[in-house]
Amino acid sequence: PRSDCVVAERLCLSDSTCNATYRILENCALAKTRLLPLDHDSRVRCLNAELDLGNSSLLHCKCHRRMKRQEHCLRVFWTVHSSMTDGYFNLETSPYENPANEEHWKTDYNKLAALVSGKNCSQLAGDATNPCLKETHVCNLSKKCVRLRTDYASICTRAAGSEDVCDRRKCLRGLRNFFEKVPEDFTKRILFCPCQDEFCGERRRKTIVPECSFQSNTKPSCLWLLDFCLEDPFCKSRLADFQQNCQPADMSPDGCSLHNHAACLQAYMGMIGTPMTPNYVSNSSVEVSLWCTCESSGNQKEKCDQILGMFESNKCL
């Protein structure tokens, strides 16, 4: 069975040969993170070290989305696979275990949803035409869901000092907490609730408090946003997972190369709370985008358009 990377690293460090190889890879990954140029001999040494791992558990280890020490696990994965991070379209292997192999939590969602549907309270009027409002009420009946949703909502709307600005970093961390710790029965329905009118669409668009987590005064370059993401093991991992599970395929009837929309939606949710957080672009459609632009991207415009297109015009998503 495939081990998680924290366990695999511990086993490797207890073996002198594997330990020495792993230390070489750590230096290679560090140089890459700091954008230090490697000479030919150093590149060969890094590649050979990766090959020397052979069929070790370290080379084939994976991480789980909701595991403890997740960021440490991801650092180990990218240390071993540092040669795969040369460019956006080389991030084709997700560090995460296949969703089908991960444990799914038993939740009391259906019971709580039945309670909401059975209420005739005035404050629930209009739920039939506003599924997003109904899902919020269901979340409010779950202690964990309402607590973590309240946490990020308060952080993402709180002004910092005298300026009317939120703490974006804390806001993203709060969002990440919500989508990682609350069962998907709740989070997926809140984020993807089907809307028929703009009032519902506005509530859906504002699920992640976009004024703080998504928007800024000016749109940065998508290339800058990508570079910023690749410097962070967590963001890079979520991007790799998104690219693998939402890879479009023009010749495929469903538009997906892996034919798994559930895995794609899960990977999309995984991007929320990273520097590359996506969101709905309006109240009247389900189109999504990143908050970035490809203007002034010069001879890298094609690459920039591909990054933006993975969200804006992705048939699989």
GROMACS .gro file of C-alpha atoms in nm:
model
  317
    1PRO     CA    1   0.000   0.000   0.000
    2ARG     CA    2   0.111   0.353  -0.080
    3SER     CA    3   0.229   0.531   0.235
    4ASP     CA    4   0.185   0.897   0.315
    5CYS     CA    5   0.498   1.108   0.267
    6VAL     CA    6   0.548   1.183   0.638
    7VAL     CA    7   0.579   0.809   0.712
    8ALA     CA    8   0.791   0.753   0.400
    9GLU     CA    9   1.032   1.032   0.500
   10ARG     CA   10   1.073   0.885   0.849
   11LEU     CA   11   1.158   0.544   0.702
   12CYS     CA   12   1.403   0.697   0.456
   13LEU     CA   13   1.589   0.901   0.719
   14SER     CA   14   1.644   0.584   0.924
   15ASP     CA   15   1.837   0.430   0.633
   16SER     CA   16   2.183   0.577   0.572
   17THR     CA   17   2.181   0.537   0.191
   18CYS     CA   18   1.830   0.678   0.146
   19ASN     CA   19   1.908   0.955   0.396
   20ALA     CA   20   2.209   1.073   0.191
   21THR     CA   21   2.005   1.071  -0.132
   22TYR     CA   22   1.720   1.260   0.032
   23ARG     CA   23   1.956   1.532   0.163
   24ILE     CA   24   2.078   1.590  -0.195
   25LEU     CA   25   1.717   1.630  -0.310
   26GLU     CA   26   1.648   1.875  -0.027
   27ASN     CA   27   1.930   2.097  -0.151
   28CYS     CA   28   1.802   2.069  -0.509
   29ALA     CA   29   1.450   2.168  -0.403
   30LEU     CA   30   1.583   2.458  -0.194
   31ALA     CA   31   1.782   2.593  -0.488
   32LYS     CA   32   1.475   2.571  -0.708
   33THR     CA   33   1.256   2.748  -0.451
   34ARG     CA   34   1.509   3.034  -0.428
   35LEU     CA   35   1.536   3.044  -0.808
   36LEU     CA   36   1.910   2.978  -0.789
   37PRO     CA   37   2.058   2.864  -1.123
   38LEU     CA   38   2.202   2.513  -1.114
   39ASP     CA   39   2.504   2.427  -1.325
   40HIS     CA   40   2.505   2.116  -1.544
   41ASP     CA   41   2.674   1.893  -1.283
   42SER     CA   42   2.426   2.000  -1.014
   43ARG     CA   43   2.128   1.928  -1.239
   44VAL     CA   44   2.265   1.582  -1.319
   45ARG     CA   45   2.327   1.515  -0.948
   46CYS     CA   46   1.968   1.615  -0.866
   47LEU     CA   47   1.823   1.397  -1.140
   48ASN     CA   48   2.039   1.101  -1.040
   49ALA     CA   49   1.932   1.138  -0.677
   50GLU     CA   50   1.567   1.121  -0.781
   51LEU     CA   51   1.637   0.813  -0.993
   52ASP     CA   52   1.833   0.652  -0.707
   53LEU     CA   53   1.517   0.637  -0.500
   54GLY     CA   54   1.396   0.374  -0.744
   55ASN     CA   55   1.085   0.206  -0.614
   56SER     CA   56   1.116   0.335  -0.259
   57SER     CA   57   0.800   0.434  -0.073
   58LEU     CA   58   0.931   0.792  -0.072
   59LEU     CA   59   0.911   0.817  -0.450
   60HIS     CA   60   0.554   0.686  -0.459
   61CYS     CA   61   0.412   0.843  -0.144
   62LYS     CA   62   0.105   1.069  -0.144
   63CYS     CA   63  -0.075   1.304   0.096
   64HIS     CA   64  -0.436   1.330   0.214
   65ARG     CA   65  -0.633   1.653   0.189
   66ARG     CA   66  -0.746   1.651   0.552
   67MET     CA   67  -0.444   1.490   0.717
   68LYS     CA   68  -0.250   1.632   1.010
   69ARG     CA   69   0.090   1.777   0.915
   70GLN     CA   70  -0.039   1.822   0.559
   71GLU     CA   71   0.204   2.102   0.471
   72HIS     CA   72   0.500   1.895   0.591
   73CYS     CA   73   0.377   1.603   0.382
   74LEU     CA   74   0.353   1.827   0.074
   75ARG     CA   75   0.704   1.961   0.127
   76VAL     CA   76   0.837   1.605   0.129
   77PHE     CA   77   0.648   1.526  -0.193
   78TRP     CA   78   0.786   1.829  -0.378
   79THR     CA   79   1.135   1.764  -0.245
   80VAL     CA   80   1.130   1.425  -0.412
   81HIS     CA   81   0.958   1.552  -0.727
   82SER     CA   82   1.133   1.889  -0.764
   83SER     CA   83   1.223   1.819  -1.128
   84MET     CA   84   0.851   1.825  -1.213
   85THR     CA   85   0.805   2.192  -1.126
   86ASP     CA   86   0.965   2.360  -1.428
   87GLY     CA   87   0.643   2.505  -1.561
   88TYR     CA   88   0.267   2.521  -1.518
   89PHE     CA   89   0.191   2.244  -1.762
   90ASN     CA   90   0.442   2.010  -1.598
   91LEU     CA   91   0.236   1.996  -1.278
   92GLU     CA   92   0.051   1.691  -1.401
   93THR     CA   93   0.090   1.465  -1.097
   94SER     CA   94  -0.114   1.554  -0.793
   95PRO     CA   95   0.050   1.495  -0.454
   96TYR     CA   96  -0.291   1.398  -0.320
   97GLU     CA   97  -0.432   1.048  -0.290
   98ASN     CA   98  -0.716   0.968  -0.527
   99PRO     CA   99  -1.044   1.089  -0.366
  100ALA     CA  100  -1.187   0.736  -0.402
  101ASN     CA  101  -0.912   0.605  -0.174
  102GLU     CA  102  -0.972   0.859   0.099
  103GLU     CA  103  -1.208   0.806   0.388
  104HIS     CA  104  -1.537   0.992   0.361
  105TRP     CA  105  -1.693   1.123   0.678
  106LYS     CA  106  -2.036   1.012   0.786
  107THR     CA  107  -2.237   1.329   0.839
  108ASP     CA  108  -2.578   1.425   0.966
  109TYR     CA  109  -2.642   1.651   0.665
  110ASN     CA  110  -2.962   1.474   0.552
  111LYS     CA  111  -3.112   1.488   0.900
  112LEU     CA  112  -3.036   1.861   0.932
  113ALA     CA  113  -3.163   1.933   0.580
  114ALA     CA  114  -3.489   1.757   0.666
  115LEU     CA  115  -3.523   1.977   0.975
  116VAL     CA  116  -3.480   2.291   0.762
  117SER     CA  117  -3.727   2.166   0.499
  118GLY     CA  118  -3.980   2.087   0.769
  119LYS     CA  119  -3.976   2.436   0.917
  120ASN     CA  120  -4.242   2.688   0.821
  121CYS     CA  121  -4.071   2.979   0.993
  122SER     CA  122  -4.097   3.319   0.835
  123GLN     CA  123  -3.719   3.353   0.815
  124LEU     CA  124  -3.707   3.047   0.586
  125ALA     CA  125  -3.959   3.188   0.340
  126GLY     CA  126  -3.818   3.187  -0.009
  127ASP     CA  127  -3.588   2.888   0.048
  128ALA     CA  128  -3.757   2.704  -0.237
  129THR     CA  129  -3.636   2.970  -0.482
  130ASN     CA  130  -3.303   3.034  -0.309
  131PRO     CA  131  -3.117   2.704  -0.256
  132CYS     CA  132  -2.810   2.896  -0.134
  133LEU     CA  133  -3.011   3.042   0.154
  134LYS     CA  134  -3.142   2.697   0.242
  135GLU     CA  135  -2.790   2.548   0.247
  136THR     CA  136  -2.678   2.829   0.478
  137HIS     CA  137  -2.961   2.738   0.719
  138VAL     CA  138  -2.853   2.372   0.709
  139CYS     CA  139  -2.494   2.479   0.787
  140ASN     CA  140  -2.622   2.685   1.079
  141LEU     CA  141  -2.765   2.369   1.237
  142SER     CA  142  -2.423   2.200   1.236
  143LYS     CA  143  -2.196   2.323   1.518
  144LYS     CA  144  -1.875   2.270   1.320
  145CYS     CA  145  -2.010   2.419   0.996
  146VAL     CA  146  -2.154   2.734   1.155
  147ARG     CA  147  -1.848   2.788   1.379
  148LEU     CA  148  -1.592   2.769   1.098
  149ARG     CA  149  -1.813   2.964   0.857
  150THR     CA  150  -1.859   3.238   1.118
  151ASP     CA  151  -1.481   3.237   1.181
  152TYR     CA  152  -1.382   3.310   0.821
  153ALA     CA  153  -1.672   3.549   0.763
  154SER     CA  154  -1.567   3.764   1.060
  155ILE     CA  155  -1.199   3.760   0.959
  156CYS     CA  156  -1.272   3.838   0.594
  157THR     CA  157  -1.499   4.135   0.676
  158ARG     CA  158  -1.300   4.285   0.963
  159ALA     CA  159  -1.122   4.613   0.890
  160ALA     CA  160  -0.758   4.636   0.991
  161GLY     CA  161  -0.684   4.947   1.197
  162SER     CA  162  -0.825   5.270   1.061
  163GLU     CA  163  -0.806   5.157   0.697
  164ASP     CA  164  -1.103   4.981   0.544
  165VAL     CA  165  -0.890   4.682   0.448
  166CYS     CA  166  -0.911   4.319   0.558
  167ASP     CA  167  -0.625   4.086   0.639
  168ARG     CA  168  -0.622   3.882   0.316
  169ARG     CA  169  -0.372   3.623   0.444
  170LYS     CA  170  -0.583   3.544   0.752
  171CYS     CA  171  -0.900   3.547   0.542
  172LEU     CA  172  -0.758   3.285   0.303
  173ARG     CA  173  -0.642   3.072   0.596
  174GLY     CA  174  -0.993   3.088   0.746
  175LEU     CA  175  -1.146   2.983   0.414
  176ARG     CA  176  -0.901   2.696   0.387
  177ASN     CA  177  -0.995   2.586   0.738
  178PHE     CA  178  -1.363   2.584   0.646
  179PHE     CA  179  -1.325   2.383   0.326
  180GLU     CA  180  -1.080   2.139   0.486
  181LYS     CA  181  -1.249   2.072   0.819
  182VAL     CA  182  -1.619   2.084   0.734
  183PRO     CA  183  -1.753   1.771   0.554
  184GLU     CA  184  -1.811   1.815   0.180
  185ASP     CA  185  -2.181   1.741   0.223
  186PHE     CA  186  -2.203   2.098   0.357
  187THR     CA  187  -1.924   2.287   0.176
  188LYS     CA  188  -1.998   2.158  -0.174
  189ARG     CA  189  -2.369   2.243  -0.148
  190ILE     CA  190  -2.297   2.593  -0.016
  191LEU     CA  191  -2.047   2.668  -0.294
  192PHE     CA  192  -2.229   2.504  -0.586
  193CYS     CA  193  -2.594   2.566  -0.495
  194PRO     CA  194  -2.805   2.593  -0.817
  195CYS     CA  195  -2.957   2.938  -0.868
  196GLN     CA  196  -3.241   3.061  -1.086
  197ASP     CA  197  -3.224   3.432  -1.004
  198GLU     CA  198  -2.964   3.701  -0.937
  199PHE     CA  199  -3.043   3.733  -0.566
  200CYS     CA  200  -2.946   3.370  -0.518
  201GLY     CA  201  -2.649   3.415  -0.754
  202GLU     CA  202  -2.524   3.710  -0.552
  203ARG     CA  203  -2.535   3.505  -0.232
  204ARG     CA  204  -2.344   3.224  -0.405
  205ARG     CA  205  -2.083   3.465  -0.543
  206LYS     CA  206  -2.031   3.615  -0.197
  207THR     CA  207  -1.987   3.276  -0.027
  208ILE     CA  208  -1.611   3.335   0.001
  209VAL     CA  209  -1.640   3.709   0.085
  210PRO     CA  210  -1.474   3.806  -0.246
  211GLU     CA  211  -1.400   4.167  -0.142
  212CYS     CA  212  -1.124   4.022   0.077
  213SER     CA  213  -1.038   3.674  -0.050
  214PHE     CA  214  -1.071   3.732  -0.425
  215GLN     CA  215  -1.064   4.095  -0.535
  216SER     CA  216  -0.806   4.370  -0.494
  217ASN     CA  217  -0.781   4.729  -0.617
  218THR     CA  218  -0.587   4.622  -0.926
  219LYS     CA  219  -0.565   4.289  -1.104
  220PRO     CA  220  -0.214   4.138  -1.090
  221SER     CA  221  -0.060   3.954  -1.384
  222CYS     CA  222  -0.168   3.588  -1.399
  223LEU     CA  223   0.200   3.501  -1.454
  224TRP     CA  224   0.292   3.676  -1.127
  225LEU     CA  225   0.005   3.498  -0.952
  226LEU     CA  226   0.133   3.164  -1.084
  227ASP     CA  227   0.491   3.232  -0.968
  228PHE     CA  228   0.362   3.334  -0.625
  229CYS     CA  229   0.161   3.009  -0.607
  230LEU     CA  230   0.451   2.787  -0.713
  231GLU     CA  231   0.665   2.923  -0.430
  232ASP     CA  232   0.419   2.784  -0.175
  233PRO     CA  233   0.401   2.402  -0.140
  234PHE     CA  234   0.033   2.413  -0.045
  235CYS     CA  235  -0.078   2.632  -0.338
  236LYS     CA  236   0.142   2.442  -0.582
  237SER     CA  237  -0.010   2.113  -0.461
  238ARG     CA  238  -0.367   2.236  -0.501
  239LEU     CA  239  -0.285   2.369  -0.848
  240ALA     CA  240  -0.133   2.032  -0.949
  241ASP     CA  241  -0.443   1.856  -0.814
  242PHE     CA  242  -0.670   2.095  -1.005
  243GLN     CA  243  -0.476   2.052  -1.328
  244GLN     CA  244  -0.479   1.673  -1.303
  245ASN     CA  245  -0.848   1.638  -1.216
  246CYS     CA  246  -0.986   1.920  -1.432
  247GLN     CA  247  -0.771   1.862  -1.741
  248PRO     CA  248  -1.002   1.935  -2.037
  249ALA     CA  249  -1.023   1.700  -2.334
  250ASP     CA  250  -1.187   1.835  -2.651
  251MET     CA  251  -1.260   1.490  -2.796
  252SER     CA  252  -1.422   1.363  -2.474
  253PRO     CA  253  -1.806   1.372  -2.455
  254ASP     CA  254  -1.797   1.516  -2.101
  255GLY     CA  255  -1.502   1.748  -2.169
  256CYS     CA  256  -1.283   1.581  -1.904
  257SER     CA  257  -0.975   1.370  -1.965
  258LEU     CA  258  -1.037   1.171  -1.644
  259HIS     CA  259  -1.419   1.164  -1.680
  260ASN     CA  260  -1.464   1.249  -1.313
  261HIS     CA  261  -1.656   1.570  -1.246
  262ALA     CA  262  -1.676   1.505  -0.871
  263ALA     CA  263  -1.295   1.494  -0.847
  264CYS     CA  264  -1.273   1.814  -1.056
  265LEU     CA  265  -1.517   1.999  -0.829
  266GLN     CA  266  -1.325   1.878  -0.524
  267ALA     CA  267  -1.000   2.004  -0.679
  268TYR     CA  268  -1.166   2.339  -0.758
  269MET     CA  269  -1.273   2.374  -0.393
  270GLY     CA  270  -0.914   2.295  -0.298
  271MET     CA  271  -0.798   2.611  -0.478
  272ILE     CA  272  -1.009   2.830  -0.246
  273GLY     CA  273  -0.793   2.968   0.032
  274THR     CA  274  -0.479   2.973  -0.184
  275PRO     CA  275  -0.327   3.283  -0.351
  276MET     CA  276  -0.495   3.153  -0.670
  277THR     CA  277  -0.845   3.152  -0.520
  278PRO     CA  278  -1.111   3.146  -0.798
  279ASN     CA  279  -1.470   3.271  -0.778
  280TYR     CA  280  -1.788   3.334  -0.975
  281VAL     CA  281  -1.756   3.641  -1.198
  282SER     CA  282  -2.121   3.755  -1.179
  283ASN     CA  283  -2.460   3.699  -1.014
  284SER     CA  284  -2.622   3.564  -1.329
  285SER     CA  285  -2.396   3.278  -1.443
  286VAL     CA  286  -2.179   2.992  -1.319
  287GLU     CA  287  -1.872   3.124  -1.500
  288VAL     CA  288  -1.564   3.141  -1.278
  289SER     CA  289  -1.225   3.309  -1.307
  290LEU     CA  290  -0.908   3.406  -1.127
  291TRP     CA  291  -0.856   3.769  -1.023
  292CYS     CA  292  -0.574   3.841  -1.265
  293THR     CA  293  -0.507   3.975  -1.613
  294CYS     CA  294  -0.296   3.879  -1.915
  295GLU     CA  295  -0.250   4.238  -2.034
  296SER     CA  296   0.115   4.338  -2.070
  297SER     CA  297   0.233   3.976  -2.057
  298GLY     CA  298   0.444   4.026  -2.371
  299ASN     CA  299   0.583   3.714  -2.535
  300GLN     CA  300   0.441   3.500  -2.254
  301LYS     CA  301   0.081   3.587  -2.336
  302GLU     CA  302   0.004   3.236  -2.464
  303LYS     CA  303   0.118   3.082  -2.136
  304CYS     CA  304  -0.076   3.346  -1.943
  305ASP     CA  305  -0.393   3.278  -2.143
  306GLN     CA  306  -0.358   2.906  -2.070
  307ILE     CA  307  -0.343   2.972  -1.696
  308LEU     CA  308  -0.653   3.193  -1.706
  309GLY     CA  309  -0.826   2.955  -1.949
  310MET     CA  310  -0.798   2.665  -1.703
  311PHE     CA  311  -1.071   2.846  -1.509
  312GLU     CA  312  -1.252   3.070  -1.759
  313SER     CA  313  -1.299   2.832  -2.052
  314ASN     CA  314  -1.246   2.486  -1.908
  315LYS     CA  315  -1.511   2.245  -2.046
  316CYS     CA  316  -1.435   1.992  -1.776
  317LEU     CA  317  -1.488   2.243  -1.493
   0.00000   0.00000   0.00000
